[in-house]
mmCIF file of C-alpha atoms in Angstrom:
data_model
loop_
_atom_site.group_PDB
_atom_site.id
_atom_site.type_symbol
_atom_site.label_atom_id
_atom_site.label_comp_id
_atom_site.label_asym_id
_atom_site.label_seq_id
_atom_site.Cartn_x
_atom_site.Cartn_y
_atom_site.Cartn_z
ATOM 1 C CA MET Q 316 0.000 0.000 0.000
ATOM 2 C CA ARG Q 317 1.476 3.360 -1.049
ATOM 3 C CA LEU Q 318 1.148 6.391 1.186
ATOM 4 C CA ASN Q 319 0.739 10.063 0.290
ATOM 5 C CA CYS Q 320 4.347 10.981 1.013
ATOM 6 C CA ARG Q 321 3.793 14.743 0.893
ATOM 7 C CA ARG Q 322 0.965 14.556 3.419
ATOM 8 C CA LEU Q 323 2.969 12.232 5.645
ATOM 9 C CA ALA Q 324 5.968 14.538 5.467
ATOM 10 C CA ILE Q 325 3.842 17.498 6.583
ATOM 11 C CA ILE Q 326 2.298 15.532 9.451
ATOM 12 C CA VAL Q 327 5.597 14.107 10.597
ATOM 13 C CA GLY Q 328 7.383 17.436 10.134
ATOM 14 C CA LEU Q 329 4.898 19.214 12.360
ATOM 15 C CA SER Q 330 5.011 16.524 15.007
ATOM 16 C CA CYS Q 331 8.795 16.629 14.827
ATOM 17 C CA LEU Q 332 8.904 20.372 15.435
ATOM 18 C CA ILE Q 333 6.455 20.128 18.320
ATOM 19 C CA GLY Q 334 8.241 17.122 19.792
ATOM 20 C CA ALA Q 335 11.676 18.642 19.501
ATOM 21 C CA LEU Q 336 10.737 22.004 21.017
ATOM 22 C CA HIS Q 337 7.927 21.306 23.439
ATOM 23 C CA ALA Q 338 8.059 17.693 24.603
ATOM 24 C CA PRO Q 339 8.474 17.275 28.368
ATOM 25 C CA ALA Q 340 11.515 15.449 29.635
ATOM 26 C CA MET Q 341 11.167 11.684 29.442
ATOM 27 C CA SER Q 342 10.647 10.121 32.829
ATOM 28 C CA GLU Q 343 12.184 6.736 32.124
ATOM 29 C CA SER Q 344 15.764 5.937 33.030
ATOM 30 C CA LEU Q 345 18.220 4.180 30.735
ATOM 31 C CA SER Q 346 17.796 0.974 32.749
ATOM 32 C CA GLU Q 347 14.009 1.170 32.352
ATOM 33 C CA GLN Q 348 14.475 1.731 28.621
ATOM 34 C CA HIS Q 349 16.691 -1.369 28.484
ATOM 35 C CA ALA Q 350 14.189 -3.473 30.408
ATOM 36 C CA ALA Q 351 11.393 -2.660 27.947
ATOM 37 C CA LEU Q 352 13.708 -3.321 25.016
ATOM 38 C CA PHE Q 353 14.870 -6.685 26.372
ATOM 39 C CA GLU Q 354 11.272 -7.787 26.925
ATOM 40 C CA GLN Q 355 10.426 -6.915 23.314
ATOM 41 C CA LEU Q 356 13.517 -8.665 21.968
ATOM 42 C CA GLN Q 357 12.792 -11.936 23.716
ATOM 43 C CA ARG Q 358 9.064 -11.930 23.037
ATOM 44 C CA ILE Q 359 9.152 -10.947 19.369
ATOM 45 C CA HIS Q 360 12.341 -12.688 18.248
ATOM 46 C CA GLY Q 361 11.909 -15.752 20.464
ATOM 47 C CA LEU Q 362 15.363 -15.494 22.014
ATOM 48 C CA THR Q 363 16.446 -17.952 24.682
ATOM 49 C CA ASP Q 364 17.385 -16.978 28.204
ATOM 50 C CA VAL Q 365 21.021 -17.697 27.323
ATOM 51 C CA GLN Q 366 20.870 -15.339 24.352
ATOM 52 C CA MET Q 367 19.246 -12.653 26.467
ATOM 53 C CA LYS Q 368 21.889 -13.027 29.171
ATOM 54 C CA THR Q 369 24.587 -12.396 26.567
ATOM 55 C CA ILE Q 370 22.816 -9.338 25.206
ATOM 56 C CA ARG Q 371 22.232 -7.951 28.692
ATOM 57 C CA THR Q 372 25.927 -8.398 29.472
ATOM 58 C CA ILE Q 373 26.917 -6.469 26.341
ATOM 59 C CA PHE Q 374 24.574 -3.627 27.277
ATOM 60 C CA SER Q 375 25.773 -3.618 30.883
ATOM 61 C CA ARG Q 376 29.337 -2.830 29.803
ATOM 62 C CA SER Q 377 28.261 0.469 28.225
ATOM 63 C CA SER Q 378 26.966 3.620 29.889
ATOM 64 C CA THR Q 379 25.321 4.895 26.697
ATOM 65 C CA ILE Q 380 24.091 2.067 24.444
ATOM 66 C CA GLY Q 381 20.321 2.141 24.029
ATOM 67 C CA GLN Q 382 17.630 4.071 22.182
ATOM 68 C CA GLY Q 383 18.971 7.483 23.109
ATOM 69 C CA ASN Q 384 19.646 9.485 26.262
ATOM 70 C CA PRO Q 385 16.197 9.524 27.923
ATOM 71 C CA ALA Q 386 16.837 12.925 29.493
ATOM 72 C CA ILE Q 387 17.139 14.797 26.189
ATOM 73 C CA THR Q 388 15.918 12.561 23.357
ATOM 74 C CA ARG Q 389 12.727 13.792 21.673
ATOM 75 C CA HIS Q 390 11.210 11.290 19.272
ATOM 76 C CA PRO Q 391 8.970 12.959 16.627
ATOM 77 C CA VAL Q 392 6.553 10.015 16.626
ATOM 78 C CA THR Q 393 5.733 7.629 19.458
ATOM 79 C CA SER Q 394 5.660 3.867 19.040
ATOM 80 C CA GLU Q 395 1.927 3.937 19.709
ATOM 81 C CA GLU Q 396 1.357 6.515 16.973
ATOM 82 C CA CYS Q 397 3.424 4.394 14.597
ATOM 83 C CA ARG Q 398 1.308 1.314 15.275
ATOM 84 C CA GLU Q 399 -1.919 3.305 14.908
ATOM 85 C CA ARG Q 400 -0.856 4.754 11.554
ATOM 86 C CA LEU Q 401 0.166 1.379 10.176
ATOM 87 C CA GLU Q 402 -3.046 -0.223 11.406
ATOM 88 C CA HIS Q 403 -5.132 2.584 9.907
ATOM 89 C CA ARG Q 404 -3.511 1.892 6.524
ATOM 90 C CA SER Q 405 -3.707 -1.902 6.940
ATOM 91 C CA ILE Q 406 0.074 -2.215 6.702
ATOM 92 C CA ARG Q 407 1.699 -5.266 8.262
ATOM 93 C CA TYR Q 408 5.347 -6.204 8.009
ATOM 94 C CA GLU Q 409 5.021 -9.893 8.841
ATOM 95 C CA ASN Q 410 6.083 -12.052 5.893
ATOM 96 C CA LYS Q 411 5.746 -15.809 6.309
ATOM 97 C CA GLU Q 412 7.639 -16.545 3.101
ATOM 98 C CA PHE Q 413 10.637 -14.521 4.270
ATOM 99 C CA GLU Q 414 10.463 -16.173 7.700
ATOM 100 C CA ARG Q 415 10.545 -19.589 6.069
ATOM 101 C CA ILE Q 416 13.564 -18.723 3.916
ATOM 102 C CA CYS Q 417 15.516 -16.774 6.540
ATOM 103 C CA GLY Q 418 14.531 -18.798 9.610
ATOM 104 C CA ALA Q 419 13.885 -15.604 11.552
ATOM 105 C CA LYS Q 420 11.302 -12.861 11.811
ATOM 106 C CA TYR Q 421 11.674 -9.531 10.009
ATOM 107 C CA MET Q 422 14.537 -10.564 7.756
ATOM 108 C CA ALA Q 423 14.657 -10.321 3.943
ATOM 109 C CA PRO Q 424 16.507 -12.627 1.530
ATOM 110 C CA LEU Q 425 19.478 -11.133 -0.321
ATOM 111 C CA TYR Q 426 19.742 -12.094 -3.994
ATOM 112 C CA ASP Q 427 19.929 -10.751 -7.547
ATOM 113 C CA PRO Q 428 16.367 -10.658 -8.971
ATOM 114 C CA ALA Q 429 17.721 -10.558 -12.524
ATOM 115 C CA ASN Q 430 19.148 -14.059 -12.195
ATOM 116 C CA GLU Q 431 17.780 -15.523 -8.953
ATOM 117 C CA SER Q 432 14.697 -15.870 -6.809
ATOM 118 C CA ALA Q 433 14.378 -15.370 -3.067
ATOM 119 C CA GLU Q 434 14.735 -19.139 -2.709
ATOM 120 C CA ASP Q 435 18.289 -18.875 -4.046
ATOM 121 C CA ALA Q 436 19.417 -16.482 -1.309
ATOM 122 C CA LYS Q 437 22.539 -17.458 0.613
ATOM 123 C CA ALA Q 438 22.061 -14.705 3.182
ATOM 124 C CA CYS Q 439 19.337 -12.539 4.718
ATOM 125 C CA ILE Q 440 19.394 -9.058 6.218
ATOM 126 C CA ASP Q 441 17.277 -7.467 8.951
ATOM 127 C CA GLN Q 442 14.391 -5.528 7.453
ATOM 128 C CA PHE Q 443 14.799 -2.834 10.104
ATOM 129 C CA GLU Q 444 17.603 -1.399 12.188
ATOM 130 C CA PHE Q 445 18.256 -3.313 15.398
ATOM 131 C CA PRO Q 446 16.230 -4.327 17.393
ATOM 132 C CA ASP Q 447 14.573 -5.165 14.057
ATOM 133 C CA ILE Q 448 11.068 -4.645 15.417
ATOM 134 C CA PRO Q 449 8.451 -2.497 13.669
ATOM 135 C CA CYS Q 450 7.624 0.682 15.597
ATOM 136 C CA ALA Q 451 10.585 0.236 17.990
ATOM 137 C CA TYR Q 452 13.287 2.900 18.086
ATOM 138 C CA PRO Q 453 16.704 1.902 16.744
ATOM 139 C CA VAL Q 454 19.496 1.166 19.203
ATOM 140 C CA ILE Q 455 22.260 3.739 18.930
ATOM 141 C CA TRP Q 456 25.324 4.787 20.900
ATOM 142 C CA VAL Q 457 26.571 1.314 19.995
ATOM 143 C CA ARG Q 458 30.181 0.536 19.115
ATOM 144 C CA ALA Q 459 30.942 -1.565 16.055
ATOM 145 C CA ARG Q 460 32.315 -4.317 18.302
ATOM 146 C CA GLU Q 461 29.129 -4.323 20.382
ATOM 147 C CA ALA Q 462 27.037 -4.462 17.214
ATOM 148 C CA ALA Q 463 28.975 -7.520 16.019
ATOM 149 C CA GLU Q 464 28.612 -9.178 19.437
ATOM 150 C CA ILE Q 465 24.864 -8.500 19.589
ATOM 151 C CA CYS Q 466 24.353 -9.890 16.087
ATOM 152 C CA SER Q 467 26.273 -13.011 17.112
ATOM 153 C CA ALA Q 468 24.115 -13.417 20.216
ATOM 154 C CA MET Q 469 21.043 -13.225 17.956
ATOM 155 C CA GLY Q 470 22.391 -16.100 15.841
ATOM 156 C CA LYS Q 471 23.315 -13.638 13.105
ATOM 157 C CA ARG Q 472 26.382 -11.587 12.139
ATOM 158 C CA LEU Q 473 27.351 -8.082 11.130
ATOM 159 C CA CYS Q 474 26.786 -7.453 7.430
ATOM 160 C CA ASP Q 475 29.597 -6.879 4.972
ATOM 161 C CA ALA Q 476 29.406 -3.518 3.189
ATOM 162 C CA HIS Q 477 28.443 -5.039 -0.176
ATOM 163 C CA GLU Q 478 25.513 -6.885 1.402
ATOM 164 C CA TRP Q 479 24.030 -3.676 2.808
ATOM 165 C CA GLU Q 480 24.578 -1.977 -0.537
ATOM 166 C CA GLY Q 481 22.869 -4.816 -2.384
ATOM 167 C CA ALA Q 482 19.925 -4.718 0.016
ATOM 168 C CA CYS Q 483 19.588 -0.992 -0.645
ATOM 169 C CA ALA Q 484 20.043 -1.146 -4.423
ATOM 170 C CA GLY Q 485 17.666 -4.091 -4.733
ATOM 171 C CA SER Q 486 20.227 -6.513 -6.116
ATOM 172 C CA LEU Q 487 23.000 -8.430 -4.372
ATOM 173 C CA GLY Q 488 25.904 -8.962 -6.728
ATOM 174 C CA PRO Q 489 29.257 -10.661 -6.130
ATOM 175 C CA PRO Q 490 31.597 -9.000 -3.611
ATOM 176 C CA ASP Q 491 33.227 -6.033 -5.351
ATOM 177 C CA TYR Q 492 36.107 -5.158 -3.027
ATOM 178 C CA ARG Q 493 39.313 -3.969 -4.688
ATOM 179 C CA PHE Q 494 41.559 -6.045 -2.453
ATOM 180 C CA ASP Q 495 44.382 -5.469 -4.936
ATOM 181 C CA LEU Q 496 44.499 -1.817 -3.845
ATOM 182 C CA ALA Q 497 44.986 -2.853 -0.201
ATOM 183 C CA ARG Q 498 48.100 -4.935 -0.734
ATOM 184 C CA GLY Q 499 51.159 -3.316 0.813
ATOM 185 C CA ALA Q 500 49.197 -0.259 2.013
ATOM 186 C CA SER Q 501 48.362 0.919 5.514
ATOM 187 C CA PRO Q 502 44.727 0.294 6.540
ATOM 188 C CA GLY Q 503 43.861 3.968 6.194
ATOM 189 C CA GLY Q 504 45.564 4.215 2.818
ATOM 190 C CA ALA Q 505 43.981 1.009 1.580
ATOM 191 C CA ILE Q 506 40.502 2.116 2.602
ATOM 192 C CA HIS Q 507 40.971 5.498 0.922
ATOM 193 C CA GLN Q 508 42.076 3.935 -2.359
ATOM 194 C CA MET Q 509 39.360 1.266 -2.281
ATOM 195 C CA GLN Q 510 36.666 3.808 -1.428
ATOM 196 C CA LYS Q 511 37.765 6.158 -4.203
ATOM 197 C CA ALA Q 512 37.763 3.408 -6.837
ATOM 198 C CA HIS Q 513 34.434 2.004 -5.649
ATOM 199 C CA ASN Q 514 32.617 5.347 -5.630
ATOM 200 C CA GLN Q 515 33.958 6.238 -9.070
ATOM 201 C CA ALA Q 516 32.713 2.912 -10.431
ATOM 202 C CA TYR Q 517 29.153 3.459 -9.168
ATOM 203 C CA SER Q 518 28.745 7.256 -9.268
ATOM 204 C CA SER Q 519 27.025 7.210 -12.666
ATOM 205 C CA SER Q 520 24.300 4.871 -11.382
ATOM 206 C CA LYS Q 521 23.452 6.541 -8.070
ATOM 207 C CA ALA Q 522 20.233 5.345 -6.480
ATOM 208 C CA TRP Q 523 18.525 5.363 -3.123
ATOM 209 C CA SER Q 524 16.569 2.525 -1.573
ATOM 210 C CA TYR Q 525 13.279 3.903 -2.938
ATOM 211 C CA GLY Q 526 14.414 5.131 -6.357
ATOM 212 C CA PRO Q 527 16.911 6.938 -8.597
ATOM 213 C CA THR Q 528 16.630 10.424 -7.045
ATOM 214 C CA TYR Q 529 16.693 11.740 -3.470
ATOM 215 C CA GLN Q 530 13.169 12.350 -2.164
ATOM 216 C CA ARG Q 531 12.331 14.428 0.884
ATOM 217 C CA GLY Q 532 9.515 13.063 3.025
ATOM 218 C CA THR Q 533 9.926 9.459 1.909
ATOM 219 C CA CYS Q 534 12.168 8.309 4.767
ATOM 220 C CA ALA Q 535 12.649 9.052 8.462
ATOM 221 C CA ALA Q 536 14.756 12.149 7.860
ATOM 222 C CA SER Q 537 12.611 15.118 8.937
ATOM 223 C CA SER Q 538 13.592 15.233 12.603
ATOM 224 C CA VAL Q 539 15.965 17.776 14.153
ATOM 225 C CA LYS Q 540 19.096 17.837 16.254
ATOM 226 C CA SER Q 541 18.802 18.875 19.881
ATOM 227 C CA PRO Q 542 19.179 22.669 20.144
ATOM 228 C CA GLN Q 543 22.328 22.351 22.258
ATOM 229 C CA CYS Q 544 23.933 19.644 20.103
ATOM 230 C CA GLY Q 545 27.076 21.151 18.641
ATOM 231 C CA GLY Q 546 29.125 17.979 18.449
ATOM 232 C CA GLY Q 547 28.307 14.470 19.569
ATOM 233 C CA SER Q 548 27.913 14.678 23.332
ATOM 234 C CA TRP Q 549 25.769 12.135 25.220
ATOM 235 C CA THR Q 550 24.491 14.921 27.477
ATOM 236 C CA GLN Q 551 23.704 17.376 24.669
ATOM 237 C CA CYS Q 552 22.685 15.317 21.629
ATOM 238 C CA GLY Q 553 19.375 13.486 21.717
ATOM 239 C CA SER Q 554 18.825 10.505 19.439
ATOM 240 C CA ASN Q 555 15.687 12.015 17.916
ATOM 241 C CA THR Q 556 14.826 9.021 15.760
ATOM 242 C CA PHE Q 557 11.520 7.708 14.439
ATOM 243 C CA PRO Q 558 10.048 4.284 15.198
ATOM 244 C CA ALA Q 559 11.228 1.666 12.713
ATOM 245 C CA GLY Q 560 8.905 1.290 9.736
ATOM 246 C CA SER Q 561 7.154 4.632 10.316
ATOM 247 C CA PHE Q 562 7.700 5.415 6.639
ATOM 248 C CA PRO Q 563 6.412 2.388 4.705
ATOM 249 C CA ASP Q 564 7.541 3.802 1.337
ATOM 250 C CA CYS Q 565 11.131 3.947 2.547
ATOM 251 C CA HIS Q 566 12.216 0.528 1.343
ATOM 252 C CA SER Q 567 14.163 -1.198 -1.382
ATOM 253 C CA THR Q 568 12.709 -3.651 -3.878
ATOM 254 C CA LEU Q 569 14.067 -6.417 -1.632
ATOM 255 C CA GLN Q 570 11.731 -5.128 1.115
ATOM 256 C CA VAL Q 571 14.422 -3.744 3.418
ATOM 257 C CA TYR Q 572 13.363 -0.600 5.283
ATOM 258 C CA ASP Q 573 14.929 2.558 6.734
ATOM 259 C CA LEU Q 574 18.214 2.133 4.873
ATOM 260 C CA ASN Q 575 18.035 5.870 4.263
ATOM 261 C CA GLY Q 576 17.255 8.111 7.216
ATOM 262 C CA ASN Q 577 16.624 7.364 10.908
ATOM 263 C CA ALA Q 578 20.060 6.031 11.954
ATOM 264 C CA ALA Q 579 23.298 5.501 10.093
ATOM 265 C CA GLU Q 580 24.558 1.929 10.418
ATOM 266 C CA HIS Q 581 27.750 0.059 11.276
ATOM 267 C CA MET Q 582 28.921 -2.440 8.657
ATOM 268 C CA ASN Q 583 32.057 -4.492 8.099
ATOM 269 C CA LEU Q 584 34.567 -3.383 5.442
ATOM 270 C CA PRO Q 585 37.046 -6.189 4.678
ATOM 271 C CA LEU Q 586 40.503 -5.488 3.284
ATOM 272 C CA ASN Q 587 40.971 -9.112 2.274
ATOM 273 C CA GLU Q 588 38.810 -12.199 1.901
ATOM 274 C CA ASP Q 589 39.721 -13.481 5.365
ATOM 275 C CA GLN Q 590 37.968 -10.455 6.895
ATOM 276 C CA MET Q 591 34.613 -11.026 5.166
ATOM 277 C CA ALA Q 592 31.773 -11.807 7.565
ATOM 278 C CA SER Q 593 29.891 -13.375 4.655
ATOM 279 C CA ARG Q 594 32.759 -15.868 4.279
ATOM 280 C CA GLY Q 595 32.707 -16.791 7.951
ATOM 281 C CA SER Q 596 35.200 -14.339 9.466
ATOM 282 C CA THR Q 597 34.734 -13.508 13.145
ATOM 283 C CA THR Q 598 37.803 -11.286 13.412
ATOM 284 C CA LEU Q 599 36.260 -9.013 10.733
ATOM 285 C CA GLY Q 600 37.738 -5.998 9.007
ATOM 286 C CA TYR Q 601 37.310 -2.264 9.459
ATOM 287 C CA THR Q 602 34.400 0.009 10.298
ATOM 288 C CA GLU Q 603 32.153 1.288 7.508
ATOM 289 C CA MET Q 604 29.229 3.642 8.069
ATOM 290 C CA LYS Q 605 26.234 3.143 5.796
ATOM 291 C CA GLY Q 606 23.078 5.125 5.117
ATOM 292 C CA SER Q 607 21.997 8.412 6.622
ATOM 293 C CA TRP Q 608 20.149 9.677 9.663
ATOM 294 C CA PHE Q 609 17.194 11.551 11.030
ATOM 295 C CA ILE Q 610 17.961 15.161 9.897
ATOM 296 C CA PHE Q 611 18.800 14.559 6.230
ATOM 297 C CA ASP Q 612 15.701 16.191 4.761
ATOM 298 C CA THR Q 613 16.943 19.534 6.087
ATOM 299 C CA TYR Q 614 20.698 18.942 6.303
ATOM 300 C CA ARG Q 615 22.436 16.348 4.150
ATOM 301 C CA ALA Q 616 25.645 15.906 6.095
ATOM 302 C CA HIS Q 617 27.170 13.512 3.548
ATOM 303 C CA GLU Q 618 26.293 11.351 0.559
ATOM 304 C CA ASP Q 619 23.904 8.464 1.240
ATOM 305 C CA TRP Q 620 23.155 6.738 -2.065
ATOM 306 C CA CYS Q 621 23.061 2.978 -1.866
ATOM 307 C CA ARG Q 622 26.502 1.963 -3.078
ATOM 308 C CA TRP Q 623 28.381 4.986 -1.707
ATOM 309 C CA ARG Q 624 31.219 4.139 0.655
ATOM 310 C CA ALA Q 625 32.131 6.653 3.316
ATOM 311 C CA PRO Q 626 35.556 8.019 4.217
ATOM 312 C CA PHE Q 627 37.308 6.312 7.138
ATOM 313 C CA TRP Q 628 35.575 8.557 9.687
ATOM 314 C CA HIS Q 629 36.423 7.612 13.292
ATOM 315 C CA GLY Q 630 37.804 4.441 11.749
ATOM 316 C CA SER Q 631 39.106 1.344 13.506
ATOM 317 C CA ARG Q 632 38.926 -2.413 13.323
ATOM 318 C CA VAL Q 633 35.342 -3.528 13.867
ATOM 319 C CA MET Q 634 36.366 -5.587 16.882
ATOM 320 C CA ASP Q 635 38.360 -2.768 18.512
ATOM 321 C CA ALA Q 636 37.013 -2.321 22.052
ATOM 322 C CA SER Q 637 36.993 1.452 21.555
ATOM 323 C CA SER Q 638 35.380 1.505 18.095
ATOM 324 C CA HIS Q 639 33.213 4.531 17.435
ATOM 325 C CA SER Q 640 29.694 5.230 18.697
ATOM 326 C CA ASN Q 641 27.466 8.302 18.542
ATOM 327 C CA TYR Q 642 23.908 9.585 18.855
ATOM 328 C CA HIS Q 643 22.799 8.765 15.296
ATOM 329 C CA LEU Q 644 24.693 5.540 14.594
ATOM 330 C CA GLY Q 645 23.071 2.121 14.894
ATOM 331 C CA PHE Q 646 23.276 -1.174 13.004
ATOM 332 C CA ARG Q 647 21.393 -4.092 11.515
ATOM 333 C CA CYS Q 648 22.409 -7.743 11.205
ATOM 334 C CA CYS Q 649 22.783 -10.282 8.418
ATOM 335 C CA LYS Q 650 22.509 -14.048 8.546
ATOM 336 C CA THR Q 651 24.272 -16.671 6.460
ATOM 337 C CA LEU Q 652 21.898 -19.393 5.277
ATOM 338 C CA ARG Q 653 22.597 -23.065 4.828
ATOM 339 C CA THR Q 654 21.516 -23.353 1.224
ATOM 340 C CA ASP Q 655 20.747 -27.042 1.565
ATOM 341 C CA MET Q 656 18.213 -26.201 4.287
ATOM 342 C CA VAL Q 657 16.674 -23.419 2.191
ATOM 343 C CA ARG Q 658 16.240 -25.697 -0.808
ATOM 344 C CA THR Q 659 14.870 -28.555 1.279
ATOM 345 C CA SER Q 660 12.301 -26.309 2.955
ATOM 346 C CA ALA Q 661 11.316 -24.945 -0.454
ATOM 347 C CA LYS Q 662 10.655 -28.437 -1.799
ATOM 348 C CA THR Q 663 8.659 -29.571 1.221
ATOM 349 C CA SER Q 664 6.678 -26.391 1.655
ATOM 350 C CA PRO Q 665 3.001 -26.747 0.613
#
């Protein structure tokens, strides 16, 4: 079902302005926010107590990870409003076919529609930013290492950069890393050369998750920064995000949502094949930021087309204990499929 994007943009823009300037301080603490999140995670994703213990431990090691600093975050739309709007438009994100293929809720198969079907997918990606729950706020202030650890606890993994790009562009092609440019170079130098070559190769075919040109009002990008936010301070910068899936037209043809807007996302950038999460690496490569965040309709801080690769901002190894986090940076997970299981389930499915 398609929405009137202009009308939605006006409604959301007004609610954003009111929420940002006039909302009372949130009464919940960070621990209360975590408790509600953990309950949702276990109930909706069917996680075991062991999985939840691991996730709680990861959260407990950080003083900031969560859905934003409750004292200053002003969400333009509440979770309840999100659910009401989706219900009013008869929009549901449950997809039994995807669940059967991916073996998990709210994941989408990654494949090339020109040559493959969803049944041929060898990997899936979360349809929404973590916690991958419609109408829940994305988790931010998360380090790349923590993102990788949380994905692992979920039975998933951090996505490689080309997987995110394929999900956004609507077609997963073969890995396209210029590993030859990394040989003999420092990590920073290698990433610069690889990024430059990659962006030049794709610049003539720029596209966003929803189409070939940037569209205001289509994605969760009409919020505002906190008035006092001059840098990236926990005490001054609210994570003024929207609930996941608030903008149903903001999706790729592979049915992956919020790739543009809401929160930027950690991904894995390998400098050689041994660092590819999609090939089984757990040591992983270097940090790559994908997508854009909640203010882009009024201030486009950087490029955000699907196959664009960012400079090595705040860069480190993914598994560095001090890898970067900030108030508009989250993540989503991928999952490698056992193709024999996918094909067997396809044959036996009624």
